[in-house]
Amino acid sequence: MKYELGLIGYPIKQSLSPWIHQQFLIKAGLEGNYSMQEINPDESFGEEIEKIKSSQFDGFNVTVPYKKRIINHLDQMDEDAQTIGAVNTVVHRDGEWTGHNTDWIGYITSLKRHYPSIFQNKMSSILLVGAGGAARGIYYGLLKEGFIRIDIANRTQSSAEAIAELGDTTTQTSIMALESAEKRLGTYDLIIQTTNIGMKPNVSDTIISLDQLHENSIVSDIVYQPIKTEFLHQASQQGASIHYGHTMLLYQAQYAFELWTSKKIPADDMEELLKHKLEGR
Ligand code: ATR
């Protein structure tokens, strides 16, 4: 069988997903294509999706800005994607299109690989900075892992409150303004930057000041263009440990590939290669 896979989003010309999935196909000894299906926001999304669905696709990834919009064009969604309310992976099997979300598990896997110790203490105190779609997936993943102290700082409090509703009675989540998070930064074991602030070309932007950061903390940023964001740069200057965003990209792809082909391909050895590829851009 030859797999027909692809990526829907805009803009996606710079995406490294085709490279990642080509590597997975080679490693798995499978034949296949992973093509770019860029949908310009000026075009009719519905029409473009129907065209893609009428081709021979076995599945595709979905990225910004279509992770929510795709939902109306699917037959079903798995429980994770339903709760998160966003789809990054679509599987076409037996004539049905099913939506999945592998972003959250990709993030958790990457964090566990680099900082397994944090998973040993479920009382670790965690701060999510930002409350968009990415934050929602990460909050969901942290809850699944059993963490109960997860605060959310965001410019708009109501978005953070909506994410906190995913928690149950054992979850302790305080919602706060970005300025309050700056003052309380020293109390967190793990701080996760979940917005696209600091992404190219705005490489000198940071969402909060890290002045109060404790050197024992771990600082994570989901932005991977540049690899070392200004946020991560400042964190390492303060002596903190850092966690890079490109590892999330790699492991969400690993789970997507497994959904399409039932093959779990080791990806640890690709982290450095991916980093070099991104640095060369
Ligand atoms: P995604 O789904 O990719 O996470 P999103 O849903 O648009 O993107 O969320 C973007 C996040 O970045 C939000 O937390 C947003 O804050 P608001 O909820 O207040 O809009 C945050 N964000 C974007 N620009 C920002 C800025 N200039 N200052 C602070 N936060 C910002």
Short mmCIF file of C-alpha atoms and ligand atoms in Angstrom, two decimals:
data_model
loop_
_atom_site.label_atom_id
_atom_site.label_comp_id
_atom_site.label_asym_id
_atom_site.label_seq_id
_atom_site.Cartn_x
_atom_site.Cartn_y
_atom_site.Cartn_z
CA MET A 1 0.00 0.00 0.00
CA LYS A 2 1.14 3.52 -0.77
CA TYR A 3 0.10 6.11 1.82
CA GLU A 4 -1.28 9.43 0.63
CA LEU A 5 -0.81 11.93 3.44
CA GLY A 6 -0.69 15.69 3.63
CA LEU A 7 -0.95 18.94 5.54
CA ILE A 8 -3.71 21.53 5.48
CA GLY A 9 -3.08 25.03 6.80
CA TYR A 10 -1.98 28.54 5.89
CA PRO A 11 0.79 29.50 5.50
CA ILE A 12 2.59 26.14 5.39
CA LYS A 13 5.36 26.60 2.82
CA GLN A 14 7.99 26.64 5.58
CA SER A 15 6.60 23.57 7.36
CA LEU A 16 8.97 20.77 8.28
CA SER A 17 6.15 18.22 8.63
CA PRO A 18 6.81 16.84 5.10
CA TRP A 19 10.44 16.21 6.06
CA ILE A 20 9.47 14.55 9.36
CA HIS A 21 6.91 12.24 7.74
CA GLN A 22 9.25 11.32 4.89
CA GLN A 23 11.76 10.22 7.52
CA PHE A 24 9.06 8.16 9.26
CA LEU A 25 8.04 6.52 5.96
CA ILE A 26 11.66 5.56 5.26
CA LYS A 27 12.18 4.26 8.80
CA ALA A 28 8.96 2.23 8.58
CA GLY A 29 9.86 0.87 5.15
CA LEU A 30 6.58 2.18 3.76
CA GLU A 31 5.79 3.88 0.50
CA GLY A 32 3.95 7.16 0.58
CA ASN A 33 3.61 10.86 -0.14
CA TYR A 34 3.11 13.76 2.24
CA SER A 35 1.92 16.77 0.29
CA MET A 36 1.24 20.40 1.10
CA GLN A 37 -2.41 21.37 0.76
CA GLU A 38 -2.27 25.09 1.42
CA ILE A 39 -5.72 26.65 1.67
CA ASN A 40 -5.68 30.41 1.31
CA PRO A 41 -8.13 32.04 3.76
CA ASP A 42 -9.62 33.92 0.76
CA GLU A 43 -10.77 30.63 -0.77
CA SER A 44 -13.86 28.72 0.31
CA PHE A 45 -12.62 26.36 3.02
CA GLY A 46 -15.59 24.01 2.57
CA GLU A 47 -15.00 23.61 -1.16
CA GLU A 48 -11.28 23.07 -0.77
CA ILE A 49 -11.78 20.44 1.92
CA GLU A 50 -14.32 18.58 -0.20
CA LYS A 51 -11.79 18.52 -3.06
CA ILE A 52 -9.15 17.08 -0.76
CA LYS A 53 -11.61 14.52 0.64
CA SER A 54 -12.54 13.37 -2.86
CA SER A 55 -8.85 12.61 -3.63
CA GLN A 56 -7.14 9.45 -2.44
CA PHE A 57 -6.02 10.65 1.00
CA ASP A 58 -5.46 8.15 3.82
CA GLY A 59 -5.12 11.02 6.23
CA PHE A 60 -3.79 14.50 6.76
CA ASN A 61 -2.56 16.90 9.40
CA VAL A 62 -4.32 20.16 10.08
CA THR A 63 -2.54 23.25 11.33
CA VAL A 64 -3.20 26.92 11.95
CA PRO A 65 -5.75 28.41 11.25
CA TYR A 66 -7.97 25.39 10.53
CA LYS A 67 -7.77 23.15 13.61
CA LYS A 68 -11.31 24.13 14.68
CA ARG A 69 -12.86 24.75 11.25
CA ILE A 70 -12.10 21.23 10.06
CA ILE A 71 -14.44 19.76 12.69
CA ASN A 72 -17.63 20.45 10.68
CA HIS A 73 -16.22 18.45 7.77
CA LEU A 74 -15.53 15.22 9.69
CA ASP A 75 -17.71 12.17 10.41
CA GLN A 76 -16.46 11.77 13.98
CA MET A 77 -13.83 12.77 16.52
CA ASP A 78 -12.05 10.83 19.23
CA GLU A 79 -12.58 11.77 22.87
CA ASP A 80 -9.35 13.79 23.21
CA ALA A 81 -10.10 15.94 20.16
CA GLN A 82 -13.68 16.43 21.33
CA THR A 83 -12.63 17.67 24.76
CA ILE A 84 -9.86 19.89 23.41
CA GLY A 85 -12.13 21.14 20.63
CA ALA A 86 -9.39 21.05 18.01
CA VAL A 87 -8.13 18.54 15.45
CA ASN A 88 -4.56 18.29 14.13
CA THR A 89 -4.77 14.81 12.59
CA VAL A 90 -7.46 13.31 10.35
CA VAL A 91 -7.66 9.60 9.51
CA HIS A 92 -9.60 8.27 6.50
CA ARG A 93 -10.62 4.67 7.08
CA ASP A 94 -13.52 2.62 5.66
CA GLY A 95 -14.94 5.74 4.07
CA GLU A 96 -15.08 7.67 7.35
CA TRP A 97 -13.10 10.78 8.29
CA THR A 98 -12.09 10.83 11.97
CA GLY A 99 -10.52 13.76 13.80
CA HIS A 100 -7.81 13.29 16.42
CA ASN A 101 -5.59 15.57 18.45
CA THR A 102 -1.95 14.57 18.97
CA ASP A 103 -0.61 17.99 19.99
CA TRP A 104 -1.26 17.41 23.69
CA ILE A 105 0.38 13.97 23.80
CA GLY A 106 3.22 15.27 21.63
CA TYR A 107 3.87 17.97 24.21
CA ILE A 108 3.66 15.59 27.18
CA THR A 109 5.97 13.07 25.48
CA SER A 110 8.58 15.71 24.71
CA LEU A 111 8.50 17.07 28.26
CA LYS A 112 8.71 13.57 29.77
CA ARG A 113 11.69 12.74 27.60
CA HIS A 114 13.66 15.78 28.70
CA TYR A 115 12.39 16.27 32.25
CA PRO A 116 11.11 12.94 33.58
CA SER A 117 11.68 14.12 37.16
CA ILE A 118 8.81 16.61 37.04
CA PHE A 119 6.40 13.72 36.42
CA GLN A 120 7.46 12.11 39.70
CA ASN A 121 5.81 14.82 41.76
CA LYS A 122 2.22 15.44 40.76
CA MET A 123 2.12 18.34 43.22
CA SER A 124 4.65 20.26 41.11
CA SER A 125 3.37 23.76 40.53
CA ILE A 126 2.87 24.62 36.90
CA LEU A 127 2.10 27.92 35.17
CA LEU A 128 0.62 28.09 31.69
CA VAL A 129 1.16 31.45 30.02
CA GLY A 130 -1.52 32.08 27.41
CA ALA A 131 -4.96 30.55 26.99
CA GLY A 132 -5.46 29.77 23.30
CA GLY A 133 -5.90 26.42 21.57
CA ALA A 134 -2.38 25.24 22.36
CA ALA A 135 -2.78 26.03 26.06
CA ARG A 136 -6.05 24.08 26.16
CA GLY A 137 -4.37 20.95 24.76
CA ILE A 138 -1.43 21.22 27.15
CA TYR A 139 -3.70 21.79 30.17
CA TYR A 140 -5.67 18.70 29.13
CA GLY A 141 -2.46 16.65 28.87
CA LEU A 142 -1.19 17.82 32.26
CA LEU A 143 -4.52 16.87 33.85
CA LYS A 144 -4.33 13.42 32.24
CA GLU A 145 -0.86 13.02 33.75
CA GLY A 146 -2.34 13.70 37.17
CA PHE A 147 -0.91 17.16 37.86
CA ILE A 148 -3.25 19.16 40.03
CA ARG A 149 -1.58 22.52 40.54
CA ILE A 150 -1.82 24.23 37.17
CA ASP A 151 -2.32 27.99 37.09
CA ILE A 152 -3.11 29.98 33.96
CA ALA A 153 -2.01 33.54 33.22
CA ASN A 154 -3.56 35.29 30.27
CA ARG A 155 -4.33 38.78 28.99
CA THR A 156 -8.03 37.83 28.72
CA GLN A 157 -9.21 36.16 31.92
CA SER A 158 -12.35 34.60 30.42
CA SER A 159 -10.31 32.44 28.01
CA ALA A 160 -8.28 31.11 30.91
CA GLU A 161 -11.46 30.39 32.88
CA ALA A 162 -12.85 28.36 29.98
CA ILE A 163 -9.73 26.16 30.01
CA ALA A 164 -9.88 25.70 33.78
CA GLU A 165 -13.35 24.18 33.36
CA LEU A 166 -11.61 21.06 32.01
CA GLY A 167 -10.39 20.39 35.57
CA ASP A 168 -12.35 18.60 38.29
CA THR A 169 -12.71 19.20 42.03
CA THR A 170 -9.17 18.01 42.77
CA THR A 171 -7.59 20.45 40.32
CA GLN A 172 -6.21 23.65 41.82
CA THR A 173 -6.12 26.34 39.17
CA SER A 174 -5.75 30.05 39.80
CA ILE A 175 -6.42 32.39 36.92
CA MET A 176 -4.33 35.53 36.86
CA ALA A 177 -3.25 38.52 34.84
CA LEU A 178 0.14 38.41 33.13
CA GLU A 179 1.48 41.05 35.55
CA SER A 180 0.56 38.92 38.59
CA ALA A 181 2.27 35.90 37.05
CA GLU A 182 5.45 37.94 36.67
CA LYS A 183 5.45 38.67 40.40
CA ARG A 184 4.75 35.06 41.40
CA LEU A 185 7.11 33.44 38.91
CA GLY A 186 9.51 32.23 41.60
CA THR A 187 6.86 29.87 43.00
CA TYR A 188 6.59 27.65 39.90
CA ASP A 189 8.51 24.48 39.09
CA LEU A 190 7.47 24.60 35.43
CA ILE A 191 6.46 27.59 33.31
CA ILE A 192 5.04 26.92 29.84
CA GLN A 193 4.79 29.67 27.21
CA THR A 194 1.89 28.56 24.97
CA THR A 195 1.34 31.54 22.64
CA ASN A 196 3.14 32.43 19.42
CA ILE A 197 4.74 35.51 20.97
CA GLY A 198 8.47 35.54 20.15
CA MET A 199 8.00 33.69 16.86
CA LYS A 200 9.84 34.94 13.75
CA PRO A 201 9.91 37.74 12.71
CA ASN A 202 9.09 39.16 16.17
CA VAL A 203 12.05 37.45 17.79
CA SER A 204 12.69 40.03 20.51
CA ASP A 205 9.16 39.80 21.97
CA THR A 206 8.46 38.04 25.26
CA ILE A 207 5.02 37.69 26.83
CA ILE A 208 6.16 38.26 30.43
CA SER A 209 9.27 39.39 32.24
CA LEU A 210 11.33 36.57 33.77
CA ASP A 211 13.01 38.76 36.41
CA GLN A 212 11.53 36.79 39.31
CA LEU A 213 12.36 33.38 37.84
CA HIS A 214 13.91 30.81 40.17
CA GLU A 215 16.97 28.96 38.90
CA ASN A 216 15.47 25.58 39.82
CA SER A 217 12.53 26.11 37.47
CA ILE A 218 12.02 24.62 34.04
CA VAL A 219 10.92 27.04 31.33
CA SER A 220 9.23 25.65 28.23
CA ASP A 221 8.27 27.46 25.03
CA ILE A 222 6.14 25.95 22.27
CA VAL A 223 7.55 28.40 19.70
CA TYR A 224 10.30 26.75 17.61
CA GLN A 225 11.08 29.46 15.05
CA PRO A 226 13.62 30.48 16.30
CA ILE A 227 14.66 27.33 18.16
CA LYS A 228 15.89 29.39 21.12
CA THR A 229 13.34 32.12 21.65
CA GLU A 230 14.13 35.28 23.56
CA PHE A 231 11.97 33.80 26.38
CA LEU A 232 14.17 30.67 26.55
CA HIS A 233 17.31 32.75 26.15
CA GLN A 234 16.42 34.90 29.17
CA ALA A 235 15.42 31.80 31.15
CA SER A 236 18.78 30.14 30.59
CA GLN A 237 20.58 33.36 31.48
CA GLN A 238 18.77 33.24 34.83
CA GLY A 239 20.10 29.73 35.35
CA ALA A 240 16.83 27.91 34.71
CA SER A 241 16.46 24.71 32.66
CA ILE A 242 14.83 25.06 29.27
CA HIS A 243 12.59 22.92 27.08
CA TYR A 244 12.44 23.57 23.32
CA GLY A 245 9.28 23.76 21.21
CA HIS A 246 10.50 21.75 18.22
CA THR A 247 10.35 18.56 20.29
CA MET A 248 6.55 18.96 20.56
CA LEU A 249 6.37 19.25 16.74
CA LEU A 250 8.30 16.01 16.39
CA TYR A 251 6.29 13.92 18.84
CA GLN A 252 2.86 15.14 17.68
CA ALA A 253 3.98 13.92 14.24
CA GLN A 254 5.06 10.57 15.68
CA TYR A 255 1.55 9.98 17.08
CA ALA A 256 -0.13 11.17 13.87
CA PHE A 257 1.98 8.73 11.84
CA GLU A 258 1.01 5.94 14.21
CA LEU A 259 -2.69 6.75 13.73
CA TRP A 260 -2.31 6.51 9.94
CA THR A 261 -0.03 3.48 9.69
CA SER A 262 -0.25 1.69 13.09
CA LYS A 263 3.54 2.01 13.27
CA LYS A 264 5.27 3.80 16.14
CA ILE A 265 8.57 5.08 14.81
CA PRO A 266 11.35 6.00 17.27
CA ALA A 267 11.85 9.75 16.94
CA ASP A 268 14.36 10.61 19.68
CA ASP A 269 17.25 10.48 17.23
CA MET A 270 15.51 13.04 14.99
CA GLU A 271 15.44 15.85 17.56
CA GLU A 272 18.94 17.11 16.72
CA LEU A 273 18.40 16.79 12.97
CA LEU A 274 15.17 18.74 13.19
CA LYS A 275 16.90 21.40 15.28
CA HIS A 276 19.62 21.78 12.63
CA LYS A 277 17.03 21.99 9.86
CA LEU A 278 15.16 24.74 11.72
CA GLU A 279 18.36 26.62 12.53
CA GLY A 280 19.28 26.64 8.87
CA ARG A 281 16.15 28.62 7.93
P1 ATR B 1 -3.60 29.26 19.38
O1 ATR B 1 -4.88 28.55 19.10
O2 ATR B 1 -2.56 29.07 18.31
O3 ATR B 1 -3.05 28.97 20.74
P2 ATR B 1 -5.06 31.68 19.89
O4 ATR B 1 -6.23 30.89 20.25
O5 ATR B 1 -5.24 32.84 18.98
O6 ATR B 1 -3.92 30.82 19.25
O7 ATR B 1 -4.39 32.17 21.27
C1 ATR B 1 -3.38 33.06 21.27
C2 ATR B 1 -2.88 33.31 22.70
O8 ATR B 1 -1.90 34.33 22.63
C3 ATR B 1 -3.95 33.83 23.66
O9 ATR B 1 -3.64 33.42 24.97
C4 ATR B 1 -3.78 35.35 23.51
O10 ATR B 1 -4.25 36.10 24.60
P3 ATR B 1 -5.81 36.59 24.63
O11 ATR B 1 -6.60 35.38 25.04
O12 ATR B 1 -5.82 37.67 25.64
O13 ATR B 1 -6.12 37.09 23.25
C5 ATR B 1 -2.28 35.42 23.47
N1 ATR B 1 -1.81 36.68 22.89
C6 ATR B 1 -1.75 37.00 21.58
N2 ATR B 1 -1.21 38.22 21.42
C7 ATR B 1 -0.92 38.70 22.66
C8 ATR B 1 -0.32 39.89 23.17
N3 ATR B 1 0.09 40.86 22.36
N4 ATR B 1 -0.20 40.02 24.50
C9 ATR B 1 -0.59 39.03 25.33
N5 ATR B 1 -1.16 37.87 24.93
C10 ATR B 1 -1.32 37.71 23.61
#
